XYZ file of C-alpha atoms in Angstrom:
237
model
C -15.941 -43.146 133.962
C -13.749 -40.181 133.053
C -13.023 -39.785 129.345
C -9.472 -38.439 129.001
C -9.061 -35.917 126.186
C -6.003 -34.414 124.514
C -6.196 -31.240 122.381
C -3.567 -30.548 119.716
C -3.880 -27.305 117.756
C -1.367 -24.613 116.809
C -3.904 -21.868 117.620
C -4.184 -21.151 121.383
C -7.636 -19.613 120.943
C -8.935 -22.777 119.273
C -7.490 -24.874 122.111
C -9.235 -22.713 124.708
C -12.609 -22.957 122.978
C -12.572 -26.766 122.941
C -11.059 -26.963 126.435
C -13.775 -24.730 127.912
C -16.465 -26.799 126.215
C -15.115 -30.081 127.546
C -14.451 -28.850 131.073
C -18.131 -27.995 131.384
C -19.250 -31.523 130.477
C -19.670 -34.371 132.919
C -17.278 -37.315 132.393
C -14.987 -35.499 129.946
C -11.578 -34.349 131.214
C -8.832 -32.478 129.347
C -5.576 -34.005 130.558
C -3.289 -31.806 128.445
C -3.068 -29.502 125.414
C -0.295 -28.925 122.875
C 0.298 -26.328 120.167
C 3.235 -28.411 118.899
C 2.169 -31.798 117.455
C 5.622 -33.325 118.099
C 5.189 -32.645 121.807
C 1.790 -34.282 121.567
C 3.318 -37.410 120.067
C 5.879 -37.584 122.855
C 3.118 -37.247 125.448
C 1.218 -40.178 123.920
C 4.209 -42.483 124.367
C 3.796 -42.464 128.141
C 0.163 -41.486 128.753
C -3.215 -43.118 128.106
C -5.645 -40.978 126.158
C -9.205 -41.847 125.150
C -9.784 -39.032 122.647
C -7.641 -36.619 120.640
C -9.112 -33.380 119.284
C -6.709 -32.654 116.429
C -6.219 -29.762 114.018
C -5.200 -30.457 110.392
C -3.084 -27.470 109.332
C -0.112 -27.329 111.717
C 3.580 -26.594 111.143
C 6.221 -29.352 111.195
C 3.635 -32.156 111.277
C 0.104 -31.810 109.905
C -2.860 -33.645 111.382
C -3.109 -36.287 108.655
C 0.524 -37.374 108.991
C 0.166 -37.181 112.759
C -2.620 -39.786 112.566
C -0.609 -41.976 110.190
C 2.275 -42.018 112.671
C 0.128 -43.554 115.444
C 0.345 -47.318 115.931
C -2.689 -47.698 118.203
C -4.644 -44.455 117.861
C -7.332 -43.494 120.367
C -10.623 -41.984 119.197
C -9.794 -39.179 116.753
C -11.824 -35.991 116.305
C -10.657 -33.521 113.661
C -11.138 -29.801 114.377
C -10.407 -27.721 111.290
C -11.394 -24.481 109.621
C -11.405 -26.358 106.300
C -13.921 -29.001 105.265
C -12.062 -30.345 102.217
C -10.005 -32.835 104.216
C -13.050 -34.668 105.615
C -13.086 -37.571 103.135
C -9.360 -38.228 103.511
C -9.536 -38.263 107.310
C -12.553 -40.595 107.441
C -10.463 -43.124 105.532
C -8.119 -42.965 108.547
C -10.939 -44.054 110.895
C -11.619 -40.585 112.280
C -14.818 -40.649 114.351
C -15.935 -37.106 113.561
C -14.899 -33.939 111.722
C -15.737 -30.587 113.320
C -15.502 -27.458 111.197
C -14.498 -24.290 113.066
C -16.057 -22.263 114.540
C -17.483 -25.172 116.543
C -20.986 -24.716 117.961
C -22.303 -26.448 121.081
C -25.112 -28.419 119.359
C -22.593 -29.874 116.906
C -20.173 -30.692 119.705
C -22.917 -32.508 121.623
C -23.410 -34.908 118.732
C -19.687 -35.652 118.802
C -19.650 -36.267 122.558
C -22.527 -38.720 122.226
C -20.631 -40.554 119.475
C -17.545 -40.738 121.673
C -19.494 -42.138 124.617
C -21.113 -44.835 122.498
C -17.804 -45.806 120.863
C -16.155 -46.220 124.270
C -19.081 -48.236 125.623
C -18.683 -50.661 122.741
C -14.897 -50.754 123.149
C -15.238 -51.526 126.862
C -17.570 -54.450 126.101
C -20.686 -52.994 127.684
C -23.608 -55.109 126.380
C -25.386 -53.612 123.413
C -28.762 -53.613 125.168
C -27.338 -51.317 127.863
C -26.169 -48.854 125.240
C -29.687 -48.598 123.858
C -31.305 -48.537 127.292
C -30.430 -44.986 128.288
C -29.260 -42.820 125.374
C -28.656 -39.194 126.300
C -27.691 -35.765 125.082
C -25.613 -32.976 126.620
C -27.190 -29.502 126.783
C -25.630 -26.202 127.841
C -27.624 -24.834 130.793
C -25.343 -21.936 131.758
C -22.009 -20.406 130.720
C -19.846 -23.071 132.364
C -22.015 -26.148 132.713
C -23.444 -28.761 130.404
C -26.055 -31.203 131.667
C -26.571 -34.793 130.594
C -30.259 -35.404 129.865
C -31.533 -38.897 129.179
C -33.980 -39.133 126.288
C -36.309 -41.393 128.270
C -36.757 -38.648 130.907
C -37.865 -35.911 128.487
C -41.562 -35.005 128.521
C -41.975 -31.836 126.432
C -39.658 -29.319 124.783
C -41.226 -25.875 124.651
C -40.069 -22.965 122.494
C -39.499 -19.627 124.223
C -38.452 -17.528 121.193
C -34.637 -17.869 121.166
C -34.656 -20.326 124.081
C -36.136 -23.700 124.918
C -37.581 -25.124 128.111
C -36.909 -28.838 128.402
C -39.390 -30.445 130.783
C -38.174 -33.786 132.140
C -39.217 -36.244 134.830
C -36.483 -34.896 137.091
C -36.389 -31.166 136.344
C -36.745 -28.279 133.903
C -33.866 -26.742 131.956
C -33.585 -23.565 129.879
C -31.167 -23.669 126.946
C -30.329 -21.386 124.035
C -31.519 -23.129 120.863
C -34.338 -23.229 118.353
C -36.974 -25.928 118.534
C -36.173 -27.099 115.002
C -32.460 -27.493 115.719
C -32.998 -29.327 118.997
C -35.713 -31.599 117.596
C -33.275 -32.646 114.857
C -30.944 -33.956 117.586
C -33.620 -36.257 119.034
C -34.407 -39.800 117.834
C -37.313 -39.385 115.410
C -39.040 -42.601 116.460
C -39.407 -41.312 120.058
C -40.244 -37.630 119.617
C -42.849 -35.696 117.663
C -43.213 -32.020 116.754
C -46.875 -31.156 117.372
C -46.806 -27.362 117.142
C -44.405 -24.596 116.208
C -43.848 -24.270 119.960
C -43.851 -27.911 121.152
C -42.038 -31.188 120.603
C -43.247 -34.056 122.795
C -42.102 -37.556 123.797
C -44.537 -40.006 122.219
C -44.329 -42.540 125.042
C -45.219 -39.859 127.633
C -48.604 -39.081 126.069
C -51.400 -39.812 128.557
C -54.343 -38.890 126.317
C -55.325 -37.329 122.999
C -58.531 -35.315 122.880
C -59.623 -33.242 119.899
C -56.699 -31.034 118.928
C -54.718 -31.426 122.154
C -52.386 -33.886 123.872
C -52.213 -34.484 127.613
C -48.900 -35.187 129.334
C -48.478 -35.280 133.119
C -51.804 -33.486 133.635
C -51.023 -30.635 131.221
C -52.566 -30.103 127.798
C -50.628 -29.073 124.709
C -52.416 -27.840 121.592
C -51.653 -29.567 118.291
C -50.974 -26.992 115.577
C -53.430 -26.915 112.683
C -50.745 -27.712 110.102
C -49.420 -30.596 112.253
C -52.646 -32.328 113.262
C -52.971 -34.907 110.457
C -49.330 -35.996 110.758
C -49.475 -36.070 114.570
C -52.589 -38.233 114.748
C -51.209 -40.621 112.138
C -47.946 -41.012 114.074
C -49.833 -41.637 117.308
C -52.074 -44.230 115.655
C -49.013 -45.972 114.215
C -47.489 -46.040 117.699
C -50.572 -47.710 119.189
C -50.958 -51.446 119.802
């Protein structure tokens, strides 16, 4: 299912940043962009849009009054250089508030929120939503890859990069292990070393200070070992 996106921002550079991000992501499609919010309103009268990425500070019509003018608004994502409007916009049922400059990890959280909101709106059963949660990761300059959480085996730190080992392939991304681990559901993943985060349900064996997954052993860091073993015991039947 294609998710149709509209970008409204009076700064062409800001439009291009978001447009390039979205064009690299599976299922998301930018159907048009406007630097004039009035033109955006006119477009909405005759076109179906799933998501609007909307700036706040714009001439003629600011983002807040733009939202108030909509009778049946689609999903709304605010993109602003200023954070002080966040509380006011959430009262208008805005799904997310992105502060410029927008980074890829932050955008990925937003895209996951959008996907889940649309699944609920389209009456997909709740159990299916929980069955295969996913995350988008940037694997090269122009492409973002959807990775399902239940396919991840181990995330390995390579200084400024990560190697994500999955059941279907391996992917190199630019991120820190701490930042990426924070994006994962805590109940399913466990940091075991300064260089490794593992999927708890993919553990084949625990022996001494190491964990075996898919025939490979990963050392548990000395400062992590008590917490790791306690988490594994709590996960056992």
